[in-house]
Amino acid sequence: AVTGQVALDQHVRELTVRDGDGVTFQCSMSGGSMSSYYMFWYRQGPRGTLDWVYKEGDAYGEGFKDRFKGSLDSSQNRFTL
């Protein structure tokens, strides 16, 4: 086993939903503490481009604040969108 290695696990990597349906994405960290890092959510478009959605501390990318809600629970090492 590798020790001292930080790993992120995004529990659901991809979803297709109908307009208006709610969905939750979660990310957890092992081997480290999220409180030691800046945590971001990005959306990857069909051509591979990345759009910044959310940064911990209630900061949102342009056009995302009205439709998305992000949160960080550093005591549980859980980052949610």
Tab-separated table of C-alpha atoms in Angstrom:
chain	number	residue	atom	x	y	z
A	1	ALA	CA	0.000	0.000	0.000
A	2	VAL	CA	1.125	3.523	-0.768
A	3	THR	CA	1.261	5.744	2.299
A	4	GLY	CA	1.117	9.512	2.513
A	5	GLN	CA	-0.827	9.793	-0.730
A	6	VAL	CA	-3.857	12.086	-0.947
A	7	ALA	CA	-6.748	10.752	-3.049
A	8	LEU	CA	-10.099	12.230	-4.078
A	9	ASP	CA	-13.118	10.061	-4.791
A	10	GLN	CA	-16.090	11.522	-6.649
A	11	HIS	CA	-18.912	9.121	-5.880
A	12	VAL	CA	-20.931	9.844	-9.025
A	13	ARG	CA	-18.843	10.962	-11.976
A	14	GLU	CA	-21.491	11.533	-14.623
A	15	LEU	CA	-25.267	11.886	-14.701
A	16	THR	CA	-27.922	12.705	-17.242
A	17	VAL	CA	-31.041	14.311	-15.783
A	18	ARG	CA	-34.112	16.093	-17.075
A	19	ASP	CA	-34.367	19.873	-16.846
A	20	GLY	CA	-35.572	20.869	-13.410
A	21	ASP	CA	-34.506	17.656	-11.677
A	22	GLY	CA	-32.180	17.985	-8.693
A	23	VAL	CA	-28.947	16.055	-8.355
A	24	THR	CA	-26.177	15.896	-5.755
A	25	PHE	CA	-22.479	15.271	-6.376
A	26	GLN	CA	-20.144	14.398	-3.520
A	27	CYS	CA	-16.393	14.174	-3.295
A	28	SER	CA	-14.435	12.698	-0.385
A	29	MET	CA	-10.730	12.774	0.428
A	30	SER	CA	-8.492	10.125	1.933
A	31	GLY	CA	-4.919	10.560	3.090
A	32	GLY	CA	-5.342	14.239	3.860
A	33	SER	CA	-7.688	16.949	5.069
A	34	MET	CA	-9.776	19.121	2.756
A	35	SER	CA	-9.190	22.007	5.146
A	36	SER	CA	-5.569	22.041	3.910
A	37	TYR	CA	-6.602	22.619	0.270
A	38	TYR	CA	-8.697	24.966	-1.844
A	39	MET	CA	-11.611	22.893	-3.106
A	40	PHE	CA	-13.327	23.566	-6.455
A	41	TRP	CA	-16.065	21.981	-8.550
A	42	TYR	CA	-15.793	22.152	-12.339
A	43	ARG	CA	-18.157	21.034	-15.085
A	44	GLN	CA	-16.618	19.322	-18.088
A	45	GLY	CA	-18.350	20.089	-21.360
A	46	PRO	CA	-18.788	17.663	-24.272
A	47	ARG	CA	-15.587	18.901	-25.934
A	48	GLY	CA	-13.555	18.579	-22.745
A	49	THR	CA	-13.590	22.251	-21.770
A	50	LEU	CA	-13.836	22.985	-18.043
A	51	ASP	CA	-16.251	25.512	-16.534
A	52	TRP	CA	-15.674	26.635	-12.958
A	53	VAL	CA	-18.880	26.021	-10.978
A	54	TYR	CA	-18.047	26.478	-7.287
A	55	LYS	CA	-15.188	27.219	-4.907
A	56	GLU	CA	-15.454	26.561	-1.183
A	57	GLY	CA	-16.421	29.674	0.736
A	58	ASP	CA	-19.568	30.353	-1.319
A	59	ALA	CA	-17.928	31.564	-4.554
A	60	TYR	CA	-19.557	30.607	-7.862
A	61	GLY	CA	-18.580	30.805	-11.497
A	62	GLU	CA	-20.545	33.072	-13.794
A	63	GLY	CA	-24.108	31.836	-14.302
A	64	PHE	CA	-23.979	29.054	-11.696
A	65	LYS	CA	-25.018	30.716	-8.413
A	66	ASP	CA	-28.760	30.585	-9.136
A	67	ARG	CA	-28.811	26.865	-9.968
A	68	PHE	CA	-26.111	25.316	-7.774
A	69	LYS	CA	-25.396	25.071	-4.050
A	70	GLY	CA	-21.988	23.971	-2.840
A	71	SER	CA	-20.766	23.118	0.640
A	72	LEU	CA	-17.662	21.822	2.377
A	73	ASP	CA	-17.772	19.718	5.535
A	74	SER	CA	-14.093	19.585	6.403
A	75	SER	CA	-14.713	17.577	9.598
A	76	GLN	CA	-16.102	14.762	7.408
A	77	ASN	CA	-13.772	15.454	4.443
A	78	ARG	CA	-16.865	15.832	2.246
A	79	PHE	CA	-17.324	18.350	-0.579
A	80	THR	CA	-20.842	18.569	-2.022
A	81	LEU	CA	-22.491	20.233	-5.001
